[in-house]
PDB file of C-alpha atoms in Angstrom:
ATOM      1  CA  UNK A 761       0.074   0.305   0.295  1.00  0.00           C
ATOM      2  CA  UNK A 762       2.768   2.497   0.423  1.00  0.00           C
ATOM      3  CA  UNK A 763       3.887   1.565  -2.453  1.00  0.00           C
ATOM      4  CA  UNK A 764       0.928   2.928  -4.189  1.00  0.00           C
ATOM      5  CA  UNK A 765       1.064   6.178  -2.529  1.00  0.00           C
ATOM      6  CA  UNK A 766       2.856   9.849  -4.340  1.00  0.00           C
ATOM      7  CA  UNK A 767       6.416   9.536  -3.575  1.00  0.00           C
ATOM      8  CA  UNK A 768       6.178  13.292  -2.168  1.00  0.00           C
ATOM      9  CA  UNK A 769       3.519  12.239   0.486  1.00  0.00           C
ATOM     10  CA  UNK A 770       3.749  13.071   3.987  1.00  0.00           C
ATOM     11  CA  UNK A 771       5.133  10.856   6.794  1.00  0.00           C
ATOM     12  CA  UNK A 772       1.763  11.229   8.599  1.00  0.00           C
ATOM     13  CA  UNK A 773      -0.043  10.462   5.689  1.00  0.00           C
ATOM     14  CA  UNK A 774       1.830   7.102   5.282  1.00  0.00           C
ATOM     15  CA  UNK A 775       0.565   6.075   8.572  1.00  0.00           C
ATOM     16  CA  UNK A 776      -2.410   7.036   7.701  1.00  0.00           C
ATOM     17  CA  UNK A 777      -3.153   4.683   4.590  1.00  0.00           C
ATOM     18  CA  UNK A 778      -0.827   1.861   6.472  1.00  0.00           C
ATOM     19  CA  UNK A 779      -3.605   1.742   9.251  1.00  0.00           C
ATOM     20  CA  UNK A 780      -6.548   2.304   7.273  1.00  0.00           C
ATOM     21  CA  UNK A 781      -4.842  -0.725   5.411  1.00  0.00           C
ATOM     22  CA  UNK A 782      -4.129  -2.731   8.273  1.00  0.00           C
ATOM     23  CA  UNK A 783      -6.918  -1.734  11.121  1.00  0.00           C
ATOM     24  CA  UNK A 784     -10.075  -0.639   8.801  1.00  0.00           C
ATOM     25  CA  UNK A 785     -10.774  -3.975   7.410  1.00  0.00           C
ATOM     26  CA  UNK A 786     -10.982  -5.022  10.893  1.00  0.00           C
ATOM     27  CA  UNK A 787     -13.676  -2.460  12.297  1.00  0.00           C
ATOM     28  CA  UNK A 788     -11.663  -0.274  13.142  1.00  0.00           C
ATOM     29  CA  UNK A 789     -13.331   3.658  13.580  1.00  0.00           C
ATOM     30  CA  UNK A 790     -10.610   6.610  12.979  1.00  0.00           C
ATOM     31  CA  UNK A 791     -11.812   8.761  15.496  1.00  0.00           C
ATOM     32  CA  UNK A 792      -9.880  12.306  16.989  1.00  0.00           C
ATOM     33  CA  UNK A 793      -7.585  10.710  20.083  1.00  0.00           C
ATOM     34  CA  UNK A 794      -5.138  13.451  22.005  1.00  0.00           C
ATOM     35  CA  UNK A 795      -1.463  13.632  20.719  1.00  0.00           C
ATOM     36  CA  UNK A 796       1.224  15.196  23.229  1.00  0.00           C
ATOM     37  CA  UNK A 797       3.727  17.289  22.219  1.00  0.00           C
ATOM     38  CA  UNK A 798       5.148  19.544  25.185  1.00  0.00           C
ATOM     39  CA  UNK A 799       5.943  17.763  29.157  1.00  0.00           C
ATOM     40  CA  UNK A 800       7.833  19.731  31.789  1.00  0.00           C
ATOM     41  CA  UNK A 801       7.195  20.796  35.441  1.00  0.00           C
ATOM     42  CA  UNK A 802       5.361  24.090  36.196  1.00  0.00           C
ATOM     43  CA  UNK A 803       7.033  26.418  38.484  1.00  0.00           C
ATOM     44  CA  UNK A 804       4.965  24.827  41.675  1.00  0.00           C
ATOM     45  CA  UNK A 805       6.146  21.340  40.429  1.00  0.00           C
ATOM     46  CA  UNK A 806       3.887  19.713  38.584  1.00  0.00           C
ATOM     47  CA  UNK A 807       3.276  17.826  35.446  1.00  0.00           C
ATOM     48  CA  UNK A 808       2.037  20.080  32.763  1.00  0.00           C
ATOM     49  CA  UNK A 809       1.698  18.241  29.079  1.00  0.00           C
ATOM     50  CA  UNK A 810       0.399  20.258  26.238  1.00  0.00           C
ATOM     51  CA  UNK A 811      -0.494  18.158  23.245  1.00  0.00           C
ATOM     52  CA  UNK A 812      -3.106  18.738  19.987  1.00  0.00           C
ATOM     53  CA  UNK A 813      -5.825  16.235  17.969  1.00  0.00           C
ATOM     54  CA  UNK A 814      -4.758  14.091  15.374  1.00  0.00           C
ATOM     55  CA  UNK A 815      -6.529  10.655  14.078  1.00  0.00           C
ATOM     56  CA  UNK A 816      -6.033   7.597  15.304  1.00  0.00           C
ATOM     57  CA  UNK A 817      -5.367   5.972  12.332  1.00  0.00           C
ATOM     58  CA  UNK A 818      -2.174   8.046  12.488  1.00  0.00           C
ATOM     59  CA  UNK A 819      -0.824   7.488  15.921  1.00  0.00           C
ATOM     60  CA  UNK A 820      -1.783   3.924  15.003  1.00  0.00           C
ATOM     61  CA  UNK A 821       0.205   3.498  11.571  1.00  0.00           C
ATOM     62  CA  UNK A 822       3.682   5.671  12.729  1.00  0.00           C
ATOM     63  CA  UNK A 823       5.561   3.328  14.444  1.00  0.00           C
ATOM     64  CA  UNK A 824       4.647   0.449  10.884  1.00  0.00           C
ATOM     65  CA  UNK A 825       4.951   3.107   8.341  1.00  0.00           C
ATOM     66  CA  UNK A 826       7.304   5.727   9.706  1.00  0.00           C
ATOM     67  CA  UNK A 827       9.105   3.640  12.220  1.00  0.00           C
ATOM     68  CA  UNK A 828      12.082   6.568  12.014  1.00  0.00           C
ATOM     69  CA  UNK A 829       9.696   9.494  12.519  1.00  0.00           C
ATOM     70  CA  UNK A 830       8.207   7.344  16.012  1.00  0.00           C
ATOM     71  CA  UNK A 831      11.332   6.575  17.799  1.00  0.00           C
ATOM     72  CA  UNK A 832      12.577  10.379  16.571  1.00  0.00           C
ATOM     73  CA  UNK A 833       9.328  11.392  18.507  1.00  0.00           C
ATOM     74  CA  UNK A 834       9.786   9.696  21.359  1.00  0.00           C
ATOM     75  CA  UNK A 835      13.899  10.627  21.407  1.00  0.00           C
ATOM     76  CA  UNK A 836      12.923  14.034  20.818  1.00  0.00           C
ATOM     77  CA  UNK A 837      10.064  13.842  24.052  1.00  0.00           C
ATOM     78  CA  UNK A 838      11.852  11.968  26.364  1.00  0.00           C
ATOM     79  CA  UNK A 839      15.453  13.568  26.138  1.00  0.00           C
ATOM     80  CA  UNK A 840      14.460  17.781  25.740  1.00  0.00           C
ATOM     81  CA  UNK A 841      10.390  17.181  26.624  1.00  0.00           C
ATOM     82  CA  UNK A 842       9.095  18.391  23.087  1.00  0.00           C
ATOM     83  CA  UNK A 843       7.866  17.493  19.818  1.00  0.00           C
ATOM     84  CA  UNK A 844       6.561  17.977  16.486  1.00  0.00           C
ATOM     85  CA  UNK A 845       5.530  14.358  15.691  1.00  0.00           C
ATOM     86  CA  UNK A 846       2.223  13.239  17.250  1.00  0.00           C
ATOM     87  CA  UNK A 847       2.494  10.674  20.044  1.00  0.00           C
ATOM     88  CA  UNK A 848      -1.217   9.447  21.564  1.00  0.00           C
ATOM     89  CA  UNK A 849      -1.540   9.833  25.399  1.00  0.00           C
ATOM     90  CA  UNK A 850      -3.448   6.532  26.958  1.00  0.00           C
ATOM     91  CA  UNK A 851      -3.503   5.339  30.314  1.00  0.00           C
ATOM     92  CA  UNK A 852      -2.233   1.934  31.109  1.00  0.00           C
ATOM     93  CA  UNK A 853      -4.918   0.493  33.817  1.00  0.00           C
ATOM     94  CA  UNK A 854      -5.316  -2.340  36.590  1.00  0.00           C
ATOM     95  CA  UNK A 855      -8.340  -3.232  38.631  1.00  0.00           C
ATOM     96  CA  UNK A 856      -7.569  -4.340  42.552  1.00  0.00           C
ATOM     97  CA  UNK A 857     -10.015  -4.889  44.092  1.00  0.00           C
ATOM     98  CA  UNK A 858     -10.498  -5.453  48.213  1.00  0.00           C
ATOM     99  CA  UNK A 859      -8.380  -3.778  51.243  1.00  0.00           C
ATOM    100  CA  UNK A 860      -5.780  -4.795  53.206  1.00  0.00           C
ATOM    101  CA  UNK A 861      -4.129  -8.259  52.745  1.00  0.00           C
ATOM    102  CA  UNK A 862      -7.676  -8.586  51.151  1.00  0.00           C
ATOM    103  CA  UNK A 863      -6.364  -6.732  47.988  1.00  0.00           C
ATOM    104  CA  UNK A 864      -6.830  -9.010  44.358  1.00  0.00           C
ATOM    105  CA  UNK A 865      -5.481  -7.589  40.785  1.00  0.00           C
ATOM    106  CA  UNK A 866      -7.638  -8.517  38.517  1.00  0.00           C
ATOM    107  CA  UNK A 867      -6.649 -10.176  35.317  1.00  0.00           C
ATOM    108  CA  UNK A 868      -8.420  -9.490  32.304  1.00  0.00           C
ATOM    109  CA  UNK A 869      -8.584 -12.250  28.911  1.00  0.00           C
ATOM    110  CA  UNK A 870      -9.056 -10.150  25.938  1.00  0.00           C
ATOM    111  CA  UNK A 871     -11.361 -11.657  23.789  1.00  0.00           C
ATOM    112  CA  UNK A 872     -10.230 -14.552  20.733  1.00  0.00           C
ATOM    113  CA  UNK A 873     -12.045 -11.765  18.453  1.00  0.00           C
ATOM    114  CA  UNK A 874     -10.266  -8.596  19.914  1.00  0.00           C
ATOM    115  CA  UNK A 875      -7.972  -6.620  17.217  1.00  0.00           C
ATOM    116  CA  UNK A 876      -5.110  -6.239  19.578  1.00  0.00           C
ATOM    117  CA  UNK A 877      -3.401  -9.043  21.841  1.00  0.00           C
ATOM    118  CA  UNK A 878      -6.171 -11.419  20.967  1.00  0.00           C
ATOM    119  CA  UNK A 879      -6.485 -14.725  23.795  1.00  0.00           C
ATOM    120  CA  UNK A 880      -3.802 -12.815  25.751  1.00  0.00           C
ATOM    121  CA  UNK A 881      -4.017 -12.862  29.768  1.00  0.00           C
ATOM    122  CA  UNK A 882      -3.265  -9.583  31.338  1.00  0.00           C
ATOM    123  CA  UNK A 883      -3.028  -7.575  34.157  1.00  0.00           C
ATOM    124  CA  UNK A 884      -3.723  -4.192  32.466  1.00  0.00           C
ATOM    125  CA  UNK A 885      -5.401  -2.512  29.717  1.00  0.00           C
ATOM    126  CA  UNK A 886      -4.820   0.607  27.728  1.00  0.00           C
ATOM    127  CA  UNK A 887      -6.892   3.211  26.611  1.00  0.00           C
ATOM    128  CA  UNK A 888      -6.384   6.200  24.546  1.00  0.00           C
ATOM    129  CA  UNK A 889      -7.378   9.963  25.630  1.00  0.00           C
ATOM    130  CA  UNK A 890     -10.266  11.363  23.309  1.00  0.00           C
ATOM    131  CA  UNK A 891     -10.779  15.645  23.010  1.00  0.00           C
ATOM    132  CA  UNK A 892     -14.225  14.710  25.277  1.00  0.00           C
ATOM    133  CA  UNK A 893     -12.601  13.340  27.936  1.00  0.00           C
ATOM    134  CA  UNK A 894     -10.988  16.204  29.113  1.00  0.00           C
ATOM    135  CA  UNK A 895      -8.192  14.333  31.644  1.00  0.00           C
ATOM    136  CA  UNK A 896      -6.472  11.180  31.977  1.00  0.00           C
ATOM    137  CA  UNK A 897      -8.437   9.751  35.251  1.00  0.00           C
ATOM    138  CA  UNK A 898     -11.781  10.628  33.138  1.00  0.00           C
ATOM    139  CA  UNK A 899      -9.589   8.555  30.046  1.00  0.00           C
ATOM    140  CA  UNK A 900      -9.136   5.753  32.964  1.00  0.00           C
ATOM    141  CA  UNK A 901     -12.843   5.910  33.802  1.00  0.00           C
ATOM    142  CA  UNK A 902     -14.159   5.620  30.796  1.00  0.00           C
ATOM    143  CA  UNK A 903     -11.459   2.304  29.835  1.00  0.00           C
ATOM    144  CA  UNK A 904     -12.696   0.420  32.896  1.00  0.00           C
ATOM    145  CA  UNK A 905     -16.498   0.841  31.942  1.00  0.00           C
ATOM    146  CA  UNK A 906     -15.700  -0.297  28.044  1.00  0.00           C
ATOM    147  CA  UNK A 907     -12.849  -3.046  28.974  1.00  0.00           C
ATOM    148  CA  UNK A 908     -14.233  -4.427  32.203  1.00  0.00           C
ATOM    149  CA  UNK A 909     -18.006  -3.223  32.174  1.00  0.00           C
ATOM    150  CA  UNK A 910     -16.897  -1.268  35.440  1.00  0.00           C
ATOM    151  CA  UNK A 911     -18.211   2.211  36.811  1.00  0.00           C
ATOM    152  CA  UNK A 912     -15.189   3.963  38.954  1.00  0.00           C
ATOM    153  CA  UNK A 913     -15.371   7.181  38.772  1.00  0.00           C
ATOM    154  CA  UNK A 914     -12.420   9.272  38.159  1.00  0.00           C
ATOM    155  CA  UNK A 915     -12.185  10.017  41.939  1.00  0.00           C
ATOM    156  CA  UNK A 916     -11.880   6.746  42.456  1.00  0.00           C
ATOM    157  CA  UNK A 917      -8.588   6.515  40.223  1.00  0.00           C
ATOM    158  CA  UNK A 918      -4.598   6.388  41.996  1.00  0.00           C
ATOM    159  CA  UNK A 919      -2.049   7.366  39.505  1.00  0.00           C
ATOM    160  CA  UNK A 920       1.186   5.300  40.567  1.00  0.00           C
ATOM    161  CA  UNK A 921       3.447   7.103  37.830  1.00  0.00           C
ATOM    162  CA  UNK A 922       3.236   8.340  34.528  1.00  0.00           C
ATOM    163  CA  UNK A 923       5.796   7.169  31.357  1.00  0.00           C
ATOM    164  CA  UNK A 924       6.271   7.165  27.975  1.00  0.00           C
ATOM    165  CA  UNK A 925       6.453   3.733  26.078  1.00  0.00           C
ATOM    166  CA  UNK A 926       9.873   3.152  24.063  1.00  0.00           C
ATOM    167  CA  UNK A 927       8.801   0.225  21.845  1.00  0.00           C
TER     168      UNK A 927
END
């Protein structure tokens, strides 16, 4: 598919067409997602992250269609704190139930029909941020509902860390 694009196609166009060919037939919807472009510490010590909008197909296709640009974005974000290349914002979530010594970590078995990691057993799931989420806690709460069928308020979620995926 990438060879069918004109040579002047940008890496973002290549990513979009790559993902559309790979994910479109599987029923993936190409909705708006949030991309991060700048991360720094605020004057009060808080984490400040600035971003913009990008579509799902571009985010999904970037590592496969334009791996050099994807690696460049990760390098720029982790060394200088900013990049113009879109990197998606997502939450990686675990559900712990109970309290004290009775706490248990919920395991998730992905459906065989699932496009990603079909049949895999995992202790976590990922949810990509969409513009209407407003913040990562709302993104995580949405993910618990969609992935596990569990209603959790954003206030019940504890942030354990912040990371950038490198590979």
